[in-house]
CSV table of C-alpha atoms in Angstrom, one decimal:
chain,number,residue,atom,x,y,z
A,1,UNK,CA,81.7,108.8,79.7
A,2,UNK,CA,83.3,109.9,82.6
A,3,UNK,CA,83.6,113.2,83.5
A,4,UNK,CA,86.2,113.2,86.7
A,5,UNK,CA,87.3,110.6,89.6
A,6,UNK,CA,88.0,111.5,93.1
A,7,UNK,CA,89.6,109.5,95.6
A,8,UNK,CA,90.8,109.7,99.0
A,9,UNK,CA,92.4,106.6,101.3
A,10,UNK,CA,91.9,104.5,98.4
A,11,UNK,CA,95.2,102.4,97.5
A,12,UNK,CA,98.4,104.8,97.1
A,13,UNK,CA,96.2,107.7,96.8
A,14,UNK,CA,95.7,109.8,100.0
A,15,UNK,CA,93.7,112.4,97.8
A,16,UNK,CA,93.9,113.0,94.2
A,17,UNK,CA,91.2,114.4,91.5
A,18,UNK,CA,91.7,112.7,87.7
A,19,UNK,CA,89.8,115.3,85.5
A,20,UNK,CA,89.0,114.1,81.9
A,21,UNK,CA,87.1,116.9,80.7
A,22,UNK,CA,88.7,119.0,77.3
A,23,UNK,CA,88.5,122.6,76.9
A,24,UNK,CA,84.9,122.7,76.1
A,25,UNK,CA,83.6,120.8,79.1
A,26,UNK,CA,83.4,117.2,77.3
A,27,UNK,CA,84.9,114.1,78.5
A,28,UNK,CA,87.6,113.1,76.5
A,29,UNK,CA,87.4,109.7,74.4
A,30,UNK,CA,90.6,108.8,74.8
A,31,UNK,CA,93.1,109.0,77.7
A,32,UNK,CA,96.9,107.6,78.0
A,33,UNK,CA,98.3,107.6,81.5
A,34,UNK,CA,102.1,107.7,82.0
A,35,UNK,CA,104.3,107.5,85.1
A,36,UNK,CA,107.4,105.6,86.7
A,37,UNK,CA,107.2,102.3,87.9
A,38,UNK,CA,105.0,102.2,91.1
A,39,UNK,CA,103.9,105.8,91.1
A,40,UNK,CA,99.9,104.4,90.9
A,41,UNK,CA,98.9,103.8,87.2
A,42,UNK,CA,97.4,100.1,88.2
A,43,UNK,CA,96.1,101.4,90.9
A,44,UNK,CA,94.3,104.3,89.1
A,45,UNK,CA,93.0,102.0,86.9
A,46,UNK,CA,91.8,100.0,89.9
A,47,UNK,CA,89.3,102.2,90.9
A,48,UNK,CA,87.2,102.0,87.7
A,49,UNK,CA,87.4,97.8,88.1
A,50,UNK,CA,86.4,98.3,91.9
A,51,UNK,CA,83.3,100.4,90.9
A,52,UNK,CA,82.6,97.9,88.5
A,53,UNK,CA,83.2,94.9,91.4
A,54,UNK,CA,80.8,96.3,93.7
A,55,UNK,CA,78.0,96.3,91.1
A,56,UNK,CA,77.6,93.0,91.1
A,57,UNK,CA,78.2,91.7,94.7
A,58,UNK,CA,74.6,90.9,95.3
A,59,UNK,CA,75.1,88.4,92.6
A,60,UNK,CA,78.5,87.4,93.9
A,61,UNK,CA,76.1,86.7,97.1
A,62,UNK,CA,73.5,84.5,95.3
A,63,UNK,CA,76.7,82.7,93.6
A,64,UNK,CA,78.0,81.6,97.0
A,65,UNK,CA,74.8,81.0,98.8
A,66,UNK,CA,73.7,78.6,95.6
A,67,UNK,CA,77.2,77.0,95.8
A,68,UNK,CA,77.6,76.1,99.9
A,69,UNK,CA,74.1,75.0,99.9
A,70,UNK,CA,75.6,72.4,97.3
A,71,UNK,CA,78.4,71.7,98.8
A,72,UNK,CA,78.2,72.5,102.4
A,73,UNK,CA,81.7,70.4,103.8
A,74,UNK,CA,83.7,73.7,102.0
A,75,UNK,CA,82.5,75.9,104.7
A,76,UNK,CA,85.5,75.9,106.7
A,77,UNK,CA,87.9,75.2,103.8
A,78,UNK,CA,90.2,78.1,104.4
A,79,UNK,CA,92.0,77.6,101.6
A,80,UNK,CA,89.3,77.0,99.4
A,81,UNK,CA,87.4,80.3,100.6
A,82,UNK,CA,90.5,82.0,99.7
A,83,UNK,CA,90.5,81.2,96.3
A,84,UNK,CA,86.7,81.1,96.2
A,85,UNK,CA,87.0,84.8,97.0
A,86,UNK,CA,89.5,85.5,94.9
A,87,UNK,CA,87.2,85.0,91.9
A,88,UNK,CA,84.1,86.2,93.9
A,89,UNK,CA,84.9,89.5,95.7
A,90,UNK,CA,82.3,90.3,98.0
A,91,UNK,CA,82.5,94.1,99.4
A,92,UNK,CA,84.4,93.7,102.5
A,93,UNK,CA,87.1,92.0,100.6
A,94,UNK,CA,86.9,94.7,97.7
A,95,UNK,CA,87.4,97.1,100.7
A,96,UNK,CA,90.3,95.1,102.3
A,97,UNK,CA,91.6,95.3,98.9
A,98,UNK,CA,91.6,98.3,97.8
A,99,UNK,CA,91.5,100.7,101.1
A,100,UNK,CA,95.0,102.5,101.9
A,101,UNK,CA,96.7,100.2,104.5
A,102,UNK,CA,96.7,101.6,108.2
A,103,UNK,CA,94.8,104.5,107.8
A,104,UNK,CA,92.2,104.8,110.5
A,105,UNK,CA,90.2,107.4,107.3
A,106,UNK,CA,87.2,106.2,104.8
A,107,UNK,CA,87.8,105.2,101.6
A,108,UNK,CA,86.0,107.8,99.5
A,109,UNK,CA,85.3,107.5,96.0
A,110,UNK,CA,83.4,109.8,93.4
A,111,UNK,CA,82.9,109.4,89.8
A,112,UNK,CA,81.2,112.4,87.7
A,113,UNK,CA,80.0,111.3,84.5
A,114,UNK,CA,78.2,112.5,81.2
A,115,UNK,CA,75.6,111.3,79.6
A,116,UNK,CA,73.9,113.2,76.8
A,117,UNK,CA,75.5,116.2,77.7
A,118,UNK,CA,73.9,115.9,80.8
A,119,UNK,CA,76.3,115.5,84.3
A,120,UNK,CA,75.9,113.5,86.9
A,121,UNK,CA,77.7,111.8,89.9
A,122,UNK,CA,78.2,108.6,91.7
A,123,UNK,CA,80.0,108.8,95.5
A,124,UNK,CA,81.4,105.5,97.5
A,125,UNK,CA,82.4,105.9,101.3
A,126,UNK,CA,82.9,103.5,102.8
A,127,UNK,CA,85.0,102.3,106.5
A,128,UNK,CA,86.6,98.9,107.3
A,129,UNK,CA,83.9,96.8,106.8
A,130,UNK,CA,81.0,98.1,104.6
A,131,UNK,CA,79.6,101.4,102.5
A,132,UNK,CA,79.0,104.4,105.2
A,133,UNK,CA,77.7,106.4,102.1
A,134,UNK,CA,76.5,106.1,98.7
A,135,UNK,CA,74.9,109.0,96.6
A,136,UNK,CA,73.6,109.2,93.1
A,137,UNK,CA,72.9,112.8,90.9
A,138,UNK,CA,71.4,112.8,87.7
A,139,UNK,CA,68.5,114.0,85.1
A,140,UNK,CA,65.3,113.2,87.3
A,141,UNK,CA,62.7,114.3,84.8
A,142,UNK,CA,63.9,117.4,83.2
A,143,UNK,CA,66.9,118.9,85.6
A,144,UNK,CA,69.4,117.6,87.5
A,145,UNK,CA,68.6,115.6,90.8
A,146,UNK,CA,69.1,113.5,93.6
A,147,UNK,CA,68.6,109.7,93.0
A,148,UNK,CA,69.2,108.8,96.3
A,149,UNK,CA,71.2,109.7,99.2
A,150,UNK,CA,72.0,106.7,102.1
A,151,UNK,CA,74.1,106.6,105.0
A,152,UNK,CA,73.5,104.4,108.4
A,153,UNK,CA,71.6,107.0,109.8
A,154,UNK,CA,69.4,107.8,106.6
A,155,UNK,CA,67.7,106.5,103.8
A,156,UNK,CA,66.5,108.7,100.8
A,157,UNK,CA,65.2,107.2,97.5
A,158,UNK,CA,63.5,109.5,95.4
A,159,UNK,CA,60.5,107.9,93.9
A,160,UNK,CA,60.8,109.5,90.6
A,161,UNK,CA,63.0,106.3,90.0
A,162,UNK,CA,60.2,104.3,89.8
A,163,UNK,CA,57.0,104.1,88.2
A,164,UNK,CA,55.1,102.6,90.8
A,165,UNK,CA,55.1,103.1,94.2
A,166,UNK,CA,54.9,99.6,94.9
A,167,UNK,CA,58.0,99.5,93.0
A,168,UNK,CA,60.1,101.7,95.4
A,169,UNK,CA,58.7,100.1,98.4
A,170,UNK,CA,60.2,96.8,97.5
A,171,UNK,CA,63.4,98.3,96.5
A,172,UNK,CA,63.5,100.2,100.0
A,173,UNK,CA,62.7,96.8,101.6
A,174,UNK,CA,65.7,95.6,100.0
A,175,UNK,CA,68.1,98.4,100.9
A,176,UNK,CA,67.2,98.4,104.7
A,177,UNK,CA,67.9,94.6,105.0
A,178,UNK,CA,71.0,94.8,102.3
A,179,UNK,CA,72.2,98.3,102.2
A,180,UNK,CA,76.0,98.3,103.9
A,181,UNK,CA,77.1,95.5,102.6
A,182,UNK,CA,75.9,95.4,99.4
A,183,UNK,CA,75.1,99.0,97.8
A,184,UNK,CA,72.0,100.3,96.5
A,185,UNK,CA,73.3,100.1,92.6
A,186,UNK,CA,74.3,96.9,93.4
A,187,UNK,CA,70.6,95.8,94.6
A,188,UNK,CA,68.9,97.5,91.6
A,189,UNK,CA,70.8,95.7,89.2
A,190,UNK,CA,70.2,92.4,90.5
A,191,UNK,CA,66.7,93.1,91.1
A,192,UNK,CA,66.5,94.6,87.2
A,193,UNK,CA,68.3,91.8,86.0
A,194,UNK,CA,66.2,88.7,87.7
A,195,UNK,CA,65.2,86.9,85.2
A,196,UNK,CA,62.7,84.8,86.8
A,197,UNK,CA,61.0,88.5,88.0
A,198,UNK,CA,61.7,91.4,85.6
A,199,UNK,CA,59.1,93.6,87.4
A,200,UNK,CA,61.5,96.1,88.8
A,201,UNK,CA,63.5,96.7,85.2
A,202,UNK,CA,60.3,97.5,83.9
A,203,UNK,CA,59.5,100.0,86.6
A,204,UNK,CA,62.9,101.9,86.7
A,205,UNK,CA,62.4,105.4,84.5
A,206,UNK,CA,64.3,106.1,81.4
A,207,UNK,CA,66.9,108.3,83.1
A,208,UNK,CA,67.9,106.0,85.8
A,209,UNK,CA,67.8,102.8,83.1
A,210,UNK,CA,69.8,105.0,80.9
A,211,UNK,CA,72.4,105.7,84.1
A,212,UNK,CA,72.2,102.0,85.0
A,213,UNK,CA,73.4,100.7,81.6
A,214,UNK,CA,76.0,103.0,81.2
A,215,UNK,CA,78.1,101.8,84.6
A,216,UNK,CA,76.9,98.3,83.7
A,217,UNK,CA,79.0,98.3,80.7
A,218,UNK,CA,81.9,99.3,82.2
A,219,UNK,CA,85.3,96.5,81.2
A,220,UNK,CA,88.0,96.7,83.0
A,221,UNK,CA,91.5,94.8,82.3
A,222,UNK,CA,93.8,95.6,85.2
A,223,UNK,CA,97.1,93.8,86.5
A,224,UNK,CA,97.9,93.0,90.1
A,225,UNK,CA,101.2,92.0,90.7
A,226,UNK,CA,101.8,88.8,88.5
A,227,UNK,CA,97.6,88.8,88.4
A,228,UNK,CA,95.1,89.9,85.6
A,229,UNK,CA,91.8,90.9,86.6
A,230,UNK,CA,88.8,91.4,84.0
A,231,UNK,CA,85.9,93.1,84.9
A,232,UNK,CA,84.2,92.7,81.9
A,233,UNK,CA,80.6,93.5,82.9
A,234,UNK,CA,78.3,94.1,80.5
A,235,UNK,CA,79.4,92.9,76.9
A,236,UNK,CA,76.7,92.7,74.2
A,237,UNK,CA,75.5,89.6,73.1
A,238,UNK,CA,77.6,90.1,69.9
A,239,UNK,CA,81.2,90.1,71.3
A,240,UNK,CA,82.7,87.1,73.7
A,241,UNK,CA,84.4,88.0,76.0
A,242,UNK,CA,86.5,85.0,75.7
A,243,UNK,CA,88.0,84.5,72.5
A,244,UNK,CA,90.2,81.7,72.7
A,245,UNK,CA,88.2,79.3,74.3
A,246,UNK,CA,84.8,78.3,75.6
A,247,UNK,CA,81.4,77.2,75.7
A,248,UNK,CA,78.0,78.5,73.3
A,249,UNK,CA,74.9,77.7,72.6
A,250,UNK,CA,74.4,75.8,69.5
A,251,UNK,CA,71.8,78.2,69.3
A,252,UNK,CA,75.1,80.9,68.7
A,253,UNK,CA,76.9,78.6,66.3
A,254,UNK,CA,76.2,81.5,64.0
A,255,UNK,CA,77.7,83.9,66.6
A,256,UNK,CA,80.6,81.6,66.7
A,257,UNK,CA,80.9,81.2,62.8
A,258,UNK,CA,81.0,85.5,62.9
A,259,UNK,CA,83.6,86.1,65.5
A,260,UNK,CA,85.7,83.2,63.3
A,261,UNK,CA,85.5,86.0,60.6
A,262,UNK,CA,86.3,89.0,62.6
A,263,UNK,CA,89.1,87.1,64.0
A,264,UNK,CA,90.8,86.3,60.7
A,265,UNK,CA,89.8,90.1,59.7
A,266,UNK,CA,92.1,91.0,62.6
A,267,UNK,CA,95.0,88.5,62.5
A,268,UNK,CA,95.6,88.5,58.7
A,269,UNK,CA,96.1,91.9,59.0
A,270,UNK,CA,98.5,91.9,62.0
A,271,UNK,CA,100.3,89.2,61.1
A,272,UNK,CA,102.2,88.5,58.3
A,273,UNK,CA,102.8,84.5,59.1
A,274,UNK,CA,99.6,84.1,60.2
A,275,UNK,CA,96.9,82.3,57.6
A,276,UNK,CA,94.2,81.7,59.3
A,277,UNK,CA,92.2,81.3,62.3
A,278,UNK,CA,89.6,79.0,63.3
A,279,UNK,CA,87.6,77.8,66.2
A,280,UNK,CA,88.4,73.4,66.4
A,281,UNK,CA,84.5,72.9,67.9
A,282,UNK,CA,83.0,69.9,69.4
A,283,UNK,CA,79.0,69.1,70.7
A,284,UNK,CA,77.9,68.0,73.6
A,285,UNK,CA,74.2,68.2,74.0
A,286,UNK,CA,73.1,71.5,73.2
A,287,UNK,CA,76.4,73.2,74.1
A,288,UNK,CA,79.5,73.9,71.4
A,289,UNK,CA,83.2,73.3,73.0
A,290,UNK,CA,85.4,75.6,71.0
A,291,UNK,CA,89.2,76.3,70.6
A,292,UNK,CA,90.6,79.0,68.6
A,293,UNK,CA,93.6,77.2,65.9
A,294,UNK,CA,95.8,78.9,63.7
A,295,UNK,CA,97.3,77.7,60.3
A,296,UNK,CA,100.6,79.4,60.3
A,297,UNK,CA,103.8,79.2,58.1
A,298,UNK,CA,106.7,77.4,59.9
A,299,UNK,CA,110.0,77.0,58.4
A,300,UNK,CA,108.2,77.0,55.0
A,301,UNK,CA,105.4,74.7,55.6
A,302,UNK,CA,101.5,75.9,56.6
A,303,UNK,CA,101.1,74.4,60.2
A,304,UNK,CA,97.8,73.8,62.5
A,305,UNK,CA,98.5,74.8,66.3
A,306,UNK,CA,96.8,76.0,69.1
A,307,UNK,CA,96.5,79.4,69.6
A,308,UNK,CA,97.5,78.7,73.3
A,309,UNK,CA,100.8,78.1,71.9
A,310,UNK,CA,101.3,81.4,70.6
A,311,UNK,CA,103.9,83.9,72.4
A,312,UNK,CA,103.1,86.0,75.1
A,313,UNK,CA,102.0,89.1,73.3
A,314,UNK,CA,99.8,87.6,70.5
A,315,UNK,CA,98.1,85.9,73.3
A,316,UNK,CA,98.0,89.6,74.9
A,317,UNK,CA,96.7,91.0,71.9
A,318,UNK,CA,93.8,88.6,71.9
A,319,UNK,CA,93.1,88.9,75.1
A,320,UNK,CA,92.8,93.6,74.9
A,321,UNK,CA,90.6,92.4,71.5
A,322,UNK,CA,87.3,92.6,73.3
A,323,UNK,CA,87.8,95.7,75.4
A,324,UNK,CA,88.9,98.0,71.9
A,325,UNK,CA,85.7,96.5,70.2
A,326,UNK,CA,83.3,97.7,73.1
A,327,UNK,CA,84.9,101.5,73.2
A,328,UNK,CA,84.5,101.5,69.7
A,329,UNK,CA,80.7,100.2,70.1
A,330,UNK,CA,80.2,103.6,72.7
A,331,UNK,CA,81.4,101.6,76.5
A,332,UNK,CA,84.0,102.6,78.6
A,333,UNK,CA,87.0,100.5,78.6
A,334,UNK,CA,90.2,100.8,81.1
A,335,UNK,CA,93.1,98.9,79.9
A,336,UNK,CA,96.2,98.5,82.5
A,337,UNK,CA,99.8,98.5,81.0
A,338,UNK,CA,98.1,97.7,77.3
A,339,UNK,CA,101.9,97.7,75.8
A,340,UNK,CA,102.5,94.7,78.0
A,341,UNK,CA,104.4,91.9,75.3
A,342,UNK,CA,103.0,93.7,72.4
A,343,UNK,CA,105.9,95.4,69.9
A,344,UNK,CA,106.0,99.1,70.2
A,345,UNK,CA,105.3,99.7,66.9
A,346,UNK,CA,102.0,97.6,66.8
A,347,UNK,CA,100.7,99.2,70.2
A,348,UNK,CA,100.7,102.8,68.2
A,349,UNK,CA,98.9,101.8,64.9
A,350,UNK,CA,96.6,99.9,67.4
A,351,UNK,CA,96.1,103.6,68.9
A,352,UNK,CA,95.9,105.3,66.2
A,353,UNK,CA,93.5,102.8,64.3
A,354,UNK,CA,91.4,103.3,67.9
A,355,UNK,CA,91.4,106.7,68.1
A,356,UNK,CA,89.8,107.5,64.9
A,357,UNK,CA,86.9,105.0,65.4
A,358,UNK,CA,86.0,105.5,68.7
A,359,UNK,CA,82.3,106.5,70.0
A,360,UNK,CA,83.1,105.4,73.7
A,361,UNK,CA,86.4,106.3,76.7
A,362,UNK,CA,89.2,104.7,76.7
A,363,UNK,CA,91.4,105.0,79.6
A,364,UNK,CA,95.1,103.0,79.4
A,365,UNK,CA,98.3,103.0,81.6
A,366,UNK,CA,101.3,102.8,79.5
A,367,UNK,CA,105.0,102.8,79.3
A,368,UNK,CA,105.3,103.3,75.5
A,369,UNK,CA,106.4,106.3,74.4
A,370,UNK,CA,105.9,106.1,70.8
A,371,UNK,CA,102.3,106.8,71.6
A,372,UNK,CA,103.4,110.4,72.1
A,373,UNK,CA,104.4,110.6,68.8
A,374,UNK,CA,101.3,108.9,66.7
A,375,UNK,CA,99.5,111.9,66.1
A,376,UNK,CA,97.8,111.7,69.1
A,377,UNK,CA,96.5,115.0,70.7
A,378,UNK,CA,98.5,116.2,73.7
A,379,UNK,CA,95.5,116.8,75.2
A,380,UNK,CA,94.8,113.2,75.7
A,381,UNK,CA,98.3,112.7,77.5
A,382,UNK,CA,98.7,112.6,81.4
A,383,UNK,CA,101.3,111.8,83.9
A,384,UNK,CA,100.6,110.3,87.4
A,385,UNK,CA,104.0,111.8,89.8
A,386,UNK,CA,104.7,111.7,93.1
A,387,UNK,CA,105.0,114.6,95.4
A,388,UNK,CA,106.6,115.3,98.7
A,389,UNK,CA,105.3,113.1,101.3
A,390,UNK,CA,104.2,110.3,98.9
A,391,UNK,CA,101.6,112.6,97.5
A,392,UNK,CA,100.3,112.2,94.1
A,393,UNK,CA,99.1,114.2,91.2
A,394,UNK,CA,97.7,113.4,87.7
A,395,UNK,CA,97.7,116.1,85.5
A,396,UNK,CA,97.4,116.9,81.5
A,397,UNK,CA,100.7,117.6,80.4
A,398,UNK,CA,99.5,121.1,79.2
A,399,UNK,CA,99.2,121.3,83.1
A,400,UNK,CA,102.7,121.7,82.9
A,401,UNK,CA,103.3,123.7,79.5
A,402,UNK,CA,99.2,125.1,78.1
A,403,UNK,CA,101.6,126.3,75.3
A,404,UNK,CA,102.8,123.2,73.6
A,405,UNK,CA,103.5,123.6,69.9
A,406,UNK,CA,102.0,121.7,66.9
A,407,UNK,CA,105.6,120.6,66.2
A,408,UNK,CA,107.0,120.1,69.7
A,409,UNK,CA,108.2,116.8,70.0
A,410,UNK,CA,106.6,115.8,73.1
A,411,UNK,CA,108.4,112.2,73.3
A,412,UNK,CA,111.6,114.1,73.8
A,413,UNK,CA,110.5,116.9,76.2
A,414,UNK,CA,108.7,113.6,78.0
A,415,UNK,CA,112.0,111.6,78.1
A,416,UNK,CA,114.1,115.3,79.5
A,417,UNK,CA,111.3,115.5,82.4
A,418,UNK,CA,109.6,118.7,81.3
A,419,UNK,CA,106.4,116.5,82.4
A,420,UNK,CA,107.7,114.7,85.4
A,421,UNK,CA,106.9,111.5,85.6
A,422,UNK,CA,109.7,109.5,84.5
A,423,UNK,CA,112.4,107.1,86.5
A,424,UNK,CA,115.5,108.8,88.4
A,425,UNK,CA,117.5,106.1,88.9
A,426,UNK,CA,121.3,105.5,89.7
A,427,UNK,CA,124.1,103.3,88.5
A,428,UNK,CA,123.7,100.1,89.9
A,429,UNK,CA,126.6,98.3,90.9
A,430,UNK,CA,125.9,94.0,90.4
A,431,UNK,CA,128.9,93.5,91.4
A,432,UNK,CA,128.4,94.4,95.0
A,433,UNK,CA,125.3,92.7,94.8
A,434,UNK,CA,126.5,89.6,94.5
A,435,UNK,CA,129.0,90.3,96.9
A,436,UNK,CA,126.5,91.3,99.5
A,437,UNK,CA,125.2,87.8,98.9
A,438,UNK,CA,128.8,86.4,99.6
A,439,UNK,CA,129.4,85.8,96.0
A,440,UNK,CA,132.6,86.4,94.0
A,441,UNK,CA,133.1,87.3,90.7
C-alpha cells in the first residue's frame, strides 16, 4: 500500500506531499479526498494512473510497431495517430499530459510504499521529452536497498535483482538502448511478462517480484474533462474488467457462468426492481460474445433489456464494480469522483460495506458529504485547498483540529469551513447574463 506521494510541476501541483500513513506508521486502507471544484482532486488521482501508464509503455511500443507494420498507409494519418495515442500513451505524451504547463522545471514524482511492514520508494523525473531520473529502494536481501539508480549520465542496477548474472546483463542491454523513453520498470515488466521468453521473470528475486506485482496491480478509474480513463492493470484472472460486454474463451464459459452469479448477488441486492441479470452469449469459433441483460419490472410487467439501456448511475455502478472487488482482494484502487450519478445514500452503504472488508488502499475523490457521517474514521478524511499563489495543500482534517470528538459532527463543521476546502461563491445574477448576451427577459 502506499505510504506517501510527492509531486512537483506535475498538473496543478507546483509541490505538494499526500501522506497516508495513521498514527502508528501504517498506510491507511482507506482514503476520501474532498475539495472545491477545480482545486486538484482528478488530478491527484492522476498521478497514481500515470505511474501506472508508464508501466506499460514498452508494450504500448510493441502494440504500435505490430500495428503500422500492418497497416503502414496510417503513418501520416494525423488524425488517426491522435486517437491512436489517445488509447496508447507512450511516455512523451504521458509527459505532455500530465507536466505543469509553461514551466521550464522537471516533473518530479515519488511514491513511498509498504509492503510487509517493510518501506520502500519509487522516484519519476523527468523533462519535456523523456525520464531524466528513475530510482527504486526496497528489501534487497535482508535490509533496505537500492534497486537501481539511473539518470543520463549513470546507470546503477544492483545485481542482487537477479539471479544470474547473465540475467542483469541483458536487462542492462535493454536499459541503455531503451532507458529515457521507456523506464526501467517499464522494461522489466515487459521482459517478465514475455510469454514466448519467461527467462527474466524467473530470474528476478522474491523481493523485487514481490515489489513488481504490487505496482502492477495498481487500477485506476480517473475522469478527464467529459473523458474516463481506466488503468486497470493487473486484474486477476477471476474478475473482468469489463462487465457489460465482451469477448472469453469458451475455455472461461465457467468464468463467465460465475461472474453471472456475482452479478445478480450484487444487483438483487441494490435494486429493488431489478430481477435478474444475465449475460445474452453467442459462439463464434472458440470465442464467447457476451452482453449483460436484465429482467426488470416495468409498469407491472417483468421486462428483458439491455443493460446499456440502464441510467447513467447504474451503468456507473457497474462500471466502479471491478475496482471495489480488487481492494477488497488486497490491490490498490483509485477511484475519481466515485459519487458521480450514484444516489447519495447508496455511495455511503457502498463505503461502509467497503470499509469493513477491505485488505487493500482505496483512494477516492468525492463530493458527497454523507460519507462524513457513515461511521467512517476521521482519520481517513482529507481536503485538497488552495493557498495563496495557487498553492496547494492536502491535509488530514485532524491537520486542522488533532482534537475532534467521537460525537463531533464533522459534516457540519465541513460544510462551516472549519476544514477549508469547500466553494465561496457569490450570488449570480442570470439575468445580466443573458443581457450581456444581448438577450432580454
Amino acid at each position: 500500500m502506499f505510504e506517501y506521494v510527492k509531486l512537483k510541476n506535475f498538473k496543478s501541483f507546483g509541490n505538494v506531499e499526500f501522506n497516508l500513513l495513521d498514527k502508528k506508521g501504517n498506510p491507511k486502507k482507506l482514503i476520501l479526498i474532498y475539495g472545491e471544484n477545480g482545486v486538484g482532486k482528478s488530478n491527484l488521482a492522476s498521478a497514481f494512473f500515470m505511474l501506472a501508464e508508464t508501466l506499460r509503455t514498452m508494450d504500448v511500443r510493441d502494440i504500435m510497431q505490430s500495428f503500422l507494420s500492418e497497416h503502414p498507409e496510417q503513418l501520416d494519418n494525423e488524425t488517426f495517430s491522435r486517437i491512436f495515442k489517445l488509447r496508447y500513451k507512450d511516455l512523451e505524451t504521458l509527459i505532455r499530459e500530465n507536466k505543469m504547463v509553461s514551466t521550464k522545471e522537471t516533473m518530479y514524482m515519488e511514491f513511498g510504499f509498504q509492503l510487509n511492514g517493510k518501506s520502500g520508494k519509487y522516484i519519476f523525473e523527468t523533462n519535456e521529452t523523456q525520464i531524466i531520473h528513475e530510482r527504486l529502494e526496497y528489501v534487497l536481501t535482508k535490509n533496505k536497498g537500492v534497486y537501481f539508480d539511473l539518470t543520463p549520465e549513470k546507470t546503477s542496477i544492483s545485481t542482487k535483482i537477479f539471479q544470474e548474472k547473465a540475467a542483469y546483463q541483458e536487462i542492462k542491454s535493454a536499459c541503455a538502448k531503451y532507458w529515457g523513453k521507456h523506464s526501467l520498470l517499464s522494461i522489466l515488466m515487459h521482459e517478465s511478462d514475455d510469454k514466448a521468453d519467461e527467462y527474466i521473470k524467473e530470474q528476478l528475486s522474491d523481493n523485487f517480484d514481490e515489489v513488481m506485482a504490487f505496482l502492477s496491480r495498481i487500477s485506476c478509474k480517473v475522469k478527464f474533462g467529459s473523458r474516463q480513463e481506466r488503468g486497470i492493470i493487473g486484474l486477476p484472472h477471476e474478475i473482468f474488467g469489463d462487465f457489460d460486454e465482451g469477448y472469453v474463451s469458451s475455455e472461461d464459459e465457467s468464468l463467465l457462468n460465475k461472474t453471472e452469479d456475482m452479478l445478480n448477488d450484487f444487483f438483487k441486492n441494490t435494486y429493488r426492481d431489478i430481477n435478474a441479470v444475465y449475460y445474452k452469449r453467442s459462439k463464434k469459433d472458440n470465442n464467447i460474445y457476451y452482453q449483460l441483460m436484465q429482467k426488470k419490472i416495468i409498469a407491472g410487467q417483468e421486462r428483458d433489456i439491455e443493460f446499456s439501456m440502464e441510467s447513467t448511475g447504474t451503468q456507473s455502478l457497474l462500471q466502479l464494480l471491478p475496482f471495489m472487488l480488487v481492494v477488497v482482494k488486497g490491490s490498490v484502487a483509485v477511484i475519481d469522483e466515485f459519487d458521480t450519478g450514484v444516489h447519495d445514500l447508496l455511495v455511503k452503504k457502498l463505503v461502509q460495506s467497503l470499509y469493513m472488508n477491505l485488505s487493500g488502499q482505496l483512494i477516492v475523490t468525492t463530493h458527497n458529504t454523507l460519507l462524513m457521517e457513515s461511521g467512517i474514521p476521521k482519520e481517513c478524511i482529507y481536503v485538497i485547498n488552495e493557498l495563496e499563489q495557487g498553492h496547494k495543500e492536502i491535509q488530514c482534517i485532524t491537520y486542522y483540529d488533532n482534537k475532534i470528538h467521537i460525537n463531533t459532527n464533522i459534516r457540519n463543521q465541513y460544510m462551516h469551513g472549519v476544514y477549508h476546502g469547500i466553494p465561496e461563491p457569490s450570488n449570480i445574477d442570470f439575468v445580466n447574463l443573458l443581457s450581456t448576451l444581448g438577450i432580454s427577459e
